[in-house]
Amino acid sequence: MEQKIRVRFAPSPTGPLHMGGVRTALFNYLFAKKNNGDFLLRIEDTDQHRYVPGAEEYIIESLKWCGLSPDEGVGIGGPYGPYRQSERKQLYFKYAEQLIKSGNAYYAFDTPEELTQLRTKAESEKKNFSYDTHTRKELKNSLTLSEKTVNEKIKNGEPWIIRFKMPENETVTEDDLIRGTVKFNTAQLDDKVLYKADGMPTYHLANVVDDHLMKITHVIRGEEWLSSMPLHILLYRALGWEENKPRFAHLPLILKPVGKGKLSKRDGDKMGFPVFPIEWNNPETKENFRGYREDGYYPEAFINMLSLLGWNAGDDQELFSLKELIEKFSLEHVGKSGARFNPEKAKWFNHQYLQKRDEKELTENLHEQLNQKNIPSGNLDRLARIVSLIKDRCTFASELWDNAFYFFEAPKEYEAKAVKKRWKKDTPYKIREITDFLRGVENWNAESMKEVFSNFITEKEWSFGQIMVPLRLSLVGSSQGVDMFLILELLGKEETIKRLETAVEKIGKQQI
RNA sequence: GGCCCGUUCGUCUAAGGGUUUAGGACGCAAGAUUUUCAUUCUUGUAAUAGGGGUUCGAAUCCCCUACGGGCUACCA
């Protein structure tokens, strides 16, 4: 029987989840669902200093908003818990100890200060210090010290850590599911810390132990982890788990829209787009970061946009529901190179999704906006009609009002530029004539009005161009809006005439 | 600096050695429609980083160079 596919999203609660993290979660989710597997959420909180209160809740809420619900993990539970590494603390030491016994790791007593000093010194000589196969022979550790000394030090309560003993000269080869064969030589690698002086494992140890214990079959993570893949491979081997170690897939990074480097949390403020799924208020620094949710994006649009950052279906399709993404997702179609994020396209996606939205919902959105402004929304059928007319002009539901205001409010002022250009000396006369004409119109609906109005204009030998803009200006206040006759119809005779009269009076004054 | 990864229109990407005058989408531009604005539609714009190989044939395979990115903590 085939092994059940199990993947995990394993963020660290050091702050809000950034859209790159969401994409990693998404790809993991898609891969799991595509293969009828499990998607787990594990919180990697092995660094006590970097823990940020609220970050974990933020992560859970973000995934929820995106519709990426884990099958197992923090907040859900499951047979392989706990899923918070801090709660698994006591579990890791025995594996570290096992590595020492098998000769794959060792105790080290060098203090952080000593190591910093070595690094600074190396730097001043334009070299690089690394704790590796060469330097470990001259440092304070259980490889250089006698067993007796080591035991004494530990007994005396001296701080110690455990490091991985990197093989001296070996080529580690691994077949990355996205990148193909990747090779490393251990001579270039350093002896990474596996177990810290505070009694916590480092990411490296914890993630290997947990992935094994939780029966993870595929590790899908960002490219920033590619360099530590050989360490992890070697750890699986040293722990005797090589047979069923997971496969690896390293995702390309998401890059800044302009400039160099990967997308960072500051880019959003600088360029006016969110980099976080939902708003984040840092409890410590009081900093505030906007989110896609609060900016009015639909989660479906956000997810769709993210899915295409580094992945494609192999054809020209660009709009996918989550269900379709699950059907079509494949790691083979994940690209290797970094993807530059394009905020304009993100908006385009939202526009697409807004058009597909149920009009009832959009009508309700506009209804709420009117309520908030204490503006009577009037007849609900009329409201629905308005929404159907203006929705294609909206990228966000919040723009409903911006495109519908003139149906509810008479203009308070008139766009100066358009007035200057189109409001001629004889315009007030013409508008008055039109007003009188409209008073006599009986069939107050757009279609028939268009006809009779056209006849009227033709009879008068006026040009449409000279009439339509001033008319629009009078009713809307600017040269925007839906079809003129639809505006007339929806405004109703009384309101239309009132606005025309007001305009003739006010624009005359405005011009002086 | 060292190690690793990458490089097709401005951006996201397709083309899995011959189906390619390199396709789609966003953006941008023009035109049409709406006598406005927006939408929509049509058309256009624009790319295989450079140099060597391999091959009858290379965007595709190999090498070098350049450029970009990641990692290089008792962070994840």
XYZ file of C-alpha atoms (C1' of nucleotides) in Angstrom:
588
model
C 0.000 0.000 0.000
C 1.139 3.487 -0.815
C 2.132 5.626 2.079
C -0.320 8.393 2.866
C 0.923 11.803 1.785
C 1.501 14.077 4.737
C 2.844 17.606 4.540
C 3.171 20.360 7.052
C 3.228 24.096 7.214
C 5.595 24.999 9.993
C 5.781 28.715 10.650
C 7.559 30.328 13.507
C 5.425 32.629 15.666
C 7.823 35.538 15.424
C 5.345 37.903 13.844
C 2.621 38.021 11.251
C 2.560 35.590 8.393
C 3.689 37.290 5.232
C 2.208 36.488 1.855
C 5.230 34.375 0.982
C 4.424 32.233 3.987
C 0.818 32.007 2.922
C 1.912 30.803 -0.471
C 4.069 28.099 1.130
C 1.040 27.056 3.162
C -1.091 27.106 0.022
C 1.258 24.909 -1.996
C 1.501 22.467 0.874
C -2.259 22.431 1.169
C -2.781 21.936 -2.549
C -0.242 19.170 -2.708
C -1.840 17.385 0.232
C -5.385 17.684 -1.076
C -4.425 16.758 -4.589
C -2.956 13.543 -3.257
C -5.656 12.800 -0.690
C -3.149 13.502 2.000
C -2.968 15.400 5.263
C -2.010 18.994 5.774
C -0.649 19.787 9.211
C 0.054 22.984 11.025
C 3.026 22.878 13.333
C 4.235 25.855 15.282
C 8.006 26.094 15.444
C 8.542 28.099 18.559
C 11.942 26.844 19.611
C 13.314 30.359 19.882
C 11.958 31.780 23.075
C 13.501 35.193 22.516
C 11.774 35.825 19.255
C 8.336 34.760 20.355
C 5.732 37.418 19.636
C 2.424 37.249 21.483
C -0.523 36.950 19.182
C 1.491 35.681 16.248
C 0.191 32.155 16.565
C -3.437 33.286 16.647
C -2.659 35.496 13.693
C -1.329 32.535 11.715
C -4.376 30.432 12.477
C -6.767 33.210 11.592
C -4.919 33.937 8.361
C -5.116 30.344 7.219
C -8.763 30.275 8.126
C -9.492 33.404 6.134
C -7.690 31.899 3.162
C -9.701 28.715 3.450
C -6.651 26.557 4.073
C -7.789 24.498 6.988
C -5.277 22.026 8.380
C -6.284 18.455 9.025
C -4.114 18.273 12.072
C -2.118 20.601 14.200
C -2.209 23.495 16.585
C -5.767 24.519 17.211
C -7.108 21.244 15.812
C -5.241 18.458 17.474
C -4.502 15.057 16.025
C -2.788 11.763 16.744
C 0.772 13.095 16.497
C 0.565 16.021 18.876
C 1.432 18.164 20.527
C 2.020 20.312 17.484
C 3.756 23.141 19.230
C 7.476 22.471 19.527
C 7.737 24.204 22.868
C 5.328 21.562 24.179
C 7.505 18.803 22.762
C 10.578 20.187 24.472
C 11.412 17.144 26.582
C 11.276 14.915 23.560
C 14.266 16.206 21.676
C 17.117 15.598 24.051
C 17.129 11.869 23.679
C 17.673 12.219 19.958
C 20.528 14.646 20.519
C 21.994 12.200 22.974
C 21.548 9.370 20.532
C 23.524 11.361 17.998
C 26.329 11.878 20.461
C 26.453 8.173 21.257
C 26.601 7.236 17.630
C 29.407 9.727 17.058
C 27.367 12.107 14.954
C 27.264 14.953 17.428
C 29.243 16.359 20.299
C 29.043 18.643 23.288
C 30.537 22.094 22.913
C 31.391 24.523 25.678
C 32.511 27.585 23.762
C 30.594 30.572 25.001
C 28.698 32.833 22.632
C 31.153 35.574 23.527
C 34.127 33.463 22.541
C 32.541 32.621 19.244
C 31.623 36.204 18.531
C 35.199 37.127 19.204
C 36.444 34.535 16.755
C 34.025 35.818 14.153
C 35.021 39.414 14.651
C 38.664 38.500 14.425
C 38.143 36.516 11.239
C 36.176 39.374 9.797
C 38.952 41.854 10.459
C 41.203 39.567 8.447
C 38.555 39.420 5.726
C 37.981 35.797 6.484
C 35.033 33.882 7.733
C 34.882 31.943 10.925
C 32.849 28.833 10.937
C 32.599 26.068 13.473
C 33.475 23.208 11.178
C 35.552 20.113 10.571
C 38.736 22.159 10.779
C 38.120 24.595 13.585
C 36.354 22.186 15.912
C 39.721 20.547 16.547
C 40.893 23.670 18.331
C 37.751 24.541 20.241
C 36.258 23.486 23.533
C 34.171 20.428 22.903
C 33.851 16.773 23.666
C 36.011 15.985 20.652
C 39.025 17.831 22.030
C 38.439 17.505 25.769
C 38.831 14.287 27.726
C 35.712 12.434 28.713
C 36.496 13.187 32.308
C 36.709 16.915 31.741
C 33.495 16.893 29.758
C 31.640 15.067 32.482
C 32.984 17.438 35.097
C 31.962 20.481 33.134
C 28.473 19.167 32.709
C 28.260 18.170 36.352
C 29.430 21.627 37.409
C 26.597 23.175 35.532
C 28.665 24.804 32.850
C 26.551 25.723 29.860
C 26.832 23.359 26.960
C 25.303 22.884 23.586
C 25.244 20.007 21.161
C 26.599 20.346 17.653
C 26.315 18.120 14.647
C 29.574 16.501 13.643
C 29.733 17.167 9.947
C 31.544 14.485 7.934
C 34.892 15.768 6.717
C 34.623 15.286 3.031
C 31.541 13.763 1.594
C 29.238 14.663 -1.213
C 25.597 14.838 -0.245
C 23.260 14.454 -3.187
C 19.538 14.934 -3.060
C 16.847 15.005 -5.663
C 14.780 18.098 -5.003
C 11.291 17.768 -6.453
C 11.485 21.244 -7.953
C 15.174 21.765 -8.604
C 16.362 18.325 -9.538
C 19.663 16.973 -8.283
C 21.432 19.251 -5.855
C 24.908 18.464 -4.581
C 26.813 19.683 -1.559
C 30.196 18.885 -0.161
C 30.273 18.529 3.595
C 33.711 20.128 3.714
C 31.978 23.427 3.049
C 29.377 22.940 5.718
C 29.624 23.811 9.373
C 28.784 21.989 12.580
C 25.347 23.373 13.205
C 24.003 23.660 16.712
C 21.331 21.054 17.321
C 20.576 21.635 20.935
C 20.809 24.974 22.679
C 22.024 25.915 26.125
C 18.496 26.813 27.146
C 17.375 23.231 26.750
C 15.611 23.762 23.468
C 16.493 22.143 20.172
C 17.278 24.333 17.202
C 15.047 24.336 14.170
C 17.286 21.804 12.477
C 16.957 19.089 15.038
C 13.353 19.784 15.906
C 12.105 19.834 12.343
C 13.825 16.572 11.458
C 12.635 14.822 14.596
C 9.098 16.109 14.239
C 8.827 15.446 10.547
C 9.864 11.897 11.224
C 7.603 11.415 14.225
C 4.680 13.020 12.425
C 5.265 10.832 9.386
C 5.772 13.739 7.024
C 6.353 12.485 3.501
C 7.127 15.754 1.703
C 8.841 18.856 2.967
C 7.705 21.771 0.854
C 9.276 25.027 1.970
C 10.905 28.218 0.723
C 14.190 28.354 -1.119
C 15.869 29.942 1.874
C 16.020 26.433 3.322
C 17.823 24.862 0.423
C 21.238 25.402 1.988
C 20.292 23.494 5.091
C 18.933 20.535 3.186
C 22.229 18.562 3.355
C 22.314 18.948 7.134
C 18.794 17.612 7.338
C 19.583 14.717 5.029
C 22.583 13.854 7.152
C 20.494 14.048 10.291
C 17.978 11.566 8.919
C 20.838 9.248 8.134
C 22.520 9.684 11.495
C 19.280 9.009 13.307
C 18.743 5.887 11.261
C 15.688 7.236 9.460
C 17.136 7.432 5.996
C 14.821 4.746 4.664
C 11.696 6.785 5.056
C 12.933 10.322 5.095
C 10.688 12.834 3.351
C 11.184 14.138 -0.146
C 12.121 17.807 -0.455
C 10.742 20.575 -2.610
C 12.120 24.109 -2.374
C 9.830 26.829 -3.617
C 11.055 29.934 -5.431
C 10.967 33.158 -3.465
C 8.566 36.045 -3.936
C 10.466 39.171 -4.918
C 9.759 42.880 -4.470
C 7.665 44.553 -7.209
C 10.501 46.968 -7.874
C 14.119 46.966 -6.858
C 16.141 44.084 -5.569
C 15.586 41.246 -3.190
C 12.804 39.294 -1.677
C 9.554 40.856 -0.652
C 9.746 42.278 2.838
C 7.134 43.603 5.203
C 8.169 47.202 4.673
C 7.581 47.090 0.924
C 3.851 47.317 1.364
C 3.874 50.669 3.092
C 6.380 52.039 0.647
C 4.441 51.017 -2.410
C 0.903 50.986 -1.159
C -0.134 47.349 -1.111
C -0.507 44.801 1.670
C 2.094 42.108 2.204
C 0.072 40.400 4.916
C -3.102 38.375 4.546
C -4.835 40.173 7.379
C -4.086 43.287 9.349
C -1.408 43.023 11.996
C -0.959 45.230 14.995
C 2.317 44.562 16.698
C 1.522 44.467 20.405
C 5.049 45.513 21.321
C 6.017 48.172 18.835
C 2.455 49.337 18.146
C 3.275 49.151 14.479
C 0.378 48.522 12.183
C 0.456 46.623 8.922
C -2.461 46.467 6.547
C -3.872 43.222 5.267
C -5.500 41.953 2.109
C -8.661 41.211 4.047
C -9.030 44.739 5.350
C -8.117 46.217 1.991
C -11.174 44.516 0.589
C -9.688 41.574 -1.244
C -11.679 38.385 -1.464
C -9.750 35.435 -0.067
C -10.434 33.556 -3.303
C -8.787 36.323 -5.300
C -5.838 36.507 -2.947
C -5.311 32.754 -3.090
C -5.705 32.663 -6.852
C -3.163 35.430 -7.236
C -0.710 33.677 -4.909
C -1.144 30.355 -6.661
C 0.214 31.828 -9.854
C 3.313 33.179 -8.200
C 5.652 30.355 -9.076
C 3.110 27.888 -10.369
C 1.028 27.552 -13.531
C -1.427 25.018 -14.861
C 0.583 24.511 -18.032
C -2.050 26.262 -20.124
C -3.582 29.722 -20.410
C -6.046 29.445 -17.573
C -5.602 32.044 -14.870
C -8.780 31.942 -12.836
C -9.044 28.995 -10.497
C -11.249 28.161 -7.584
C -9.542 26.454 -4.681
C -11.154 23.229 -5.843
C -9.716 23.640 -9.318
C -6.328 24.470 -7.886
C -6.413 21.224 -5.961
C -7.266 19.331 -9.113
C -4.608 20.943 -11.236
C -1.774 21.498 -8.811
C 1.477 19.716 -9.388
C 4.989 20.358 -8.153
C 6.264 19.735 -11.660
C 4.676 22.968 -12.728
C 6.322 24.976 -10.006
C 9.020 27.220 -11.427
C 12.565 27.528 -10.181
C 13.137 31.230 -10.370
C 11.954 33.936 -8.028
C 8.634 35.556 -8.864
C 8.277 39.292 -8.692
C 5.026 40.297 -7.078
C 2.764 42.568 -9.132
C 0.226 44.559 -7.066
C -1.647 45.658 -10.195
C -2.369 42.098 -11.128
C -3.577 41.408 -7.610
C -6.207 44.083 -8.168
C -7.118 42.606 -11.499
C -7.807 39.295 -9.794
C -10.068 40.964 -7.288
C -11.950 42.730 -10.046
C -12.527 39.372 -11.695
C -13.813 37.824 -8.501
C -16.049 40.767 -7.714
C -17.763 40.350 -11.062
C -18.454 36.717 -10.265
C -19.875 37.560 -6.871
C -23.555 37.072 -6.147
C -25.301 40.387 -6.760
C -27.386 39.921 -3.665
C -24.235 40.041 -1.619
C -22.974 43.143 -3.396
C -26.346 44.784 -2.924
C -26.084 44.024 0.752
C -22.604 45.576 0.751
C -23.902 48.777 -0.737
C -26.836 48.703 1.638
C -24.445 48.624 4.566
C -22.359 51.434 3.136
C -25.455 53.575 2.858
C -26.484 52.730 6.385
C -23.112 53.777 7.659
C -23.519 57.107 5.987
C -27.069 57.446 7.224
C -28.352 57.628 3.718
C -31.720 56.013 3.059
C -31.214 53.228 0.561
C -34.789 53.282 -0.624
C -36.344 50.550 -2.665
C -34.289 47.356 -2.562
C -35.053 46.403 -6.137
C -33.750 49.765 -7.219
C -30.651 49.157 -5.109
C -30.077 45.782 -6.758
C -30.553 47.370 -10.169
C -27.959 50.010 -9.368
C -25.495 47.369 -8.212
C -25.887 45.395 -11.404
C -25.173 48.554 -13.370
C -22.077 49.653 -11.518
C -20.369 46.486 -10.381
C -18.161 46.160 -13.407
C -16.650 49.504 -12.481
C -15.554 48.180 -9.098
C -12.417 46.368 -8.064
C -13.404 46.275 -4.406
C -16.816 46.125 -2.815
C -15.878 49.287 -0.960
C -15.969 51.097 -4.311
C -19.663 50.391 -4.723
C -20.531 53.651 -3.027
C -17.971 55.615 -5.053
C -19.726 54.519 -8.191
C -23.274 54.787 -6.949
C -23.312 57.938 -4.842
C -25.114 60.054 -7.407
C -28.156 57.828 -7.210
C -28.542 58.813 -3.595
C -27.105 62.272 -3.271
C -27.518 65.383 -5.370
C -24.191 66.918 -6.404
C -22.776 69.307 -3.846
C -20.327 70.778 -6.294
C -19.555 70.507 -9.940
C -16.259 69.365 -11.366
C -14.531 72.611 -12.342
C -12.593 71.224 -15.247
C -15.636 69.811 -16.983
C -17.674 72.937 -16.285
C -15.003 75.063 -17.852
C -14.801 72.887 -20.896
C -18.455 72.092 -21.512
C -20.656 74.601 -19.742
C -21.169 77.237 -22.400
C -23.073 80.507 -22.323
C -26.183 79.017 -23.824
C -26.073 75.845 -21.735
C -28.384 77.143 -18.971
C -30.937 77.975 -21.629
C -30.684 74.514 -23.118
C -30.914 72.796 -19.764
C -34.044 74.782 -18.977
C -35.555 73.754 -22.263
C -34.697 70.162 -21.519
C -36.158 70.446 -18.057
C -39.405 71.640 -19.504
C -39.339 68.885 -22.033
C -38.728 66.250 -19.358
C -41.635 67.500 -17.307
C -43.845 66.365 -20.126
C -42.319 62.915 -20.521
C -44.720 60.224 -19.464
C -42.901 56.969 -19.977
C -40.116 57.507 -17.490
C -37.879 54.669 -18.459
C -34.471 54.694 -20.057
C -35.352 53.003 -23.284
C -38.261 55.115 -24.354
C -36.682 58.272 -23.003
C -33.638 57.731 -25.104
C -35.859 57.747 -28.155
C -37.997 60.741 -27.378
C -35.060 62.665 -26.069
C -33.075 62.013 -29.231
C -35.968 63.273 -31.284
C -36.173 66.363 -29.150
C -32.465 67.117 -29.569
C -32.663 66.538 -33.288
C -35.632 68.844 -33.607
C -33.775 71.548 -31.749
C -30.770 70.966 -33.986
C -28.484 70.682 -30.959
C -25.559 68.329 -30.839
C -25.473 65.466 -28.394
C -21.950 66.275 -27.368
C -22.959 69.714 -26.190
C -25.907 68.397 -24.254
C -24.884 65.147 -22.677
C -21.937 66.354 -20.653
C -23.719 69.372 -19.128
C -26.652 67.124 -18.344
C -24.399 64.628 -16.651
C -22.629 67.408 -14.830
C -25.955 68.639 -13.530
C -27.108 65.258 -12.298
C -23.868 63.661 -11.148
C -21.560 66.598 -10.510
C -18.829 65.235 -12.731
C -18.378 63.544 -16.054
C -18.687 59.999 -14.808
C -21.345 57.417 -14.322
C -23.475 54.908 -16.152
C -25.635 55.547 -19.197
C -27.356 58.931 -19.003
C -30.870 57.632 -19.544
C -30.469 54.971 -16.914
C -29.480 57.677 -14.489
C -32.572 59.614 -15.456
C -34.769 56.599 -14.985
C -33.341 55.628 -11.634
C -33.377 59.170 -10.315
C -37.015 59.588 -11.179
C -38.676 62.569 -12.732
C -38.959 64.685 -9.649
C -35.356 64.330 -8.544
C -34.048 64.793 -12.061
C -35.863 68.057 -12.514
C -34.799 69.270 -9.114
C -31.154 68.579 -9.885
C -31.349 70.270 -13.246
C -32.822 73.393 -11.703
C -30.221 73.453 -8.975
C -27.420 73.023 -11.476
C -28.496 75.895 -13.630
C -28.555 78.092 -10.586
C -25.344 76.896 -8.931
C -23.082 76.466 -11.913
C -23.882 79.963 -12.996
C -22.561 81.178 -9.670
C -19.593 78.845 -9.688
C -18.481 80.296 -12.984
C -18.173 83.807 -11.606
C 34.434 36.176 0.404
C 32.595 30.823 0.458
C 28.620 27.404 -0.761
C 23.978 26.657 -3.233
C 19.996 28.096 -6.604
C 18.354 30.759 -10.685
C 18.058 33.835 -15.695
C 12.015 33.798 -21.962
C 8.284 40.567 -23.352
C 8.490 46.077 -17.982
C 5.866 41.967 -14.722
C 3.659 36.664 -14.038
C 4.493 32.866 -17.339
C 3.726 28.862 -21.893
C 6.596 26.214 -25.397
C 9.463 18.990 -21.965
C 15.543 19.601 -29.094
C 11.946 20.166 -34.795
C 4.193 21.672 -34.445
C 7.407 28.861 -33.220
C 7.000 34.692 -37.893
C 8.425 32.305 -29.395
C 1.873 31.755 -27.144
C -1.331 33.757 -23.005
C -2.213 37.248 -18.921
C -1.193 42.056 -16.244
C 0.575 46.835 -17.687
C 1.016 50.320 -21.540
C -0.745 52.463 -26.465
C -4.344 52.959 -30.356
C -9.212 52.035 -32.290
C -14.449 50.508 -31.582
C -18.740 50.755 -28.387
C -20.931 53.652 -24.480
C -21.647 60.842 -27.616
C -18.801 61.366 -20.549
C -15.785 58.337 -17.179
C -15.103 53.258 -16.105
C -16.075 48.479 -18.082
C -16.016 45.501 -22.474
C -14.154 44.217 -27.376
C -10.329 44.600 -31.272
C -5.480 45.692 -32.631
C -0.743 46.903 -31.331
C 3.710 47.178 -28.032
C 7.473 44.016 -26.086
C 11.483 38.661 -24.519
C 14.818 33.540 -25.075
C 21.320 37.721 -20.569
C 26.278 37.257 -23.452
C 29.818 33.881 -25.499
C 31.307 29.103 -26.803
C 30.109 24.053 -27.811
C 26.843 19.211 -28.882
C 23.278 18.420 -32.998
C 20.941 18.032 -39.597
C 18.265 21.284 -36.077
C 18.777 24.613 -29.415
C 14.623 29.012 -25.599
C 15.130 23.734 -24.617
C 21.367 19.674 -23.596
C 26.785 20.921 -21.894
C 30.684 24.620 -20.535
C 32.332 29.618 -19.445
C 31.143 34.669 -18.312
C 27.770 38.263 -16.557
C 23.788 39.391 -13.679
C 20.093 38.220 -9.901
C 18.743 35.566 -5.483
C 19.327 32.539 -1.000
C 22.322 30.774 2.975
C 26.686 31.652 5.729
C 23.482 32.769 14.509
C 23.060 28.817 20.868
C 16.912 32.742 14.357
C 13.399 30.229 11.898
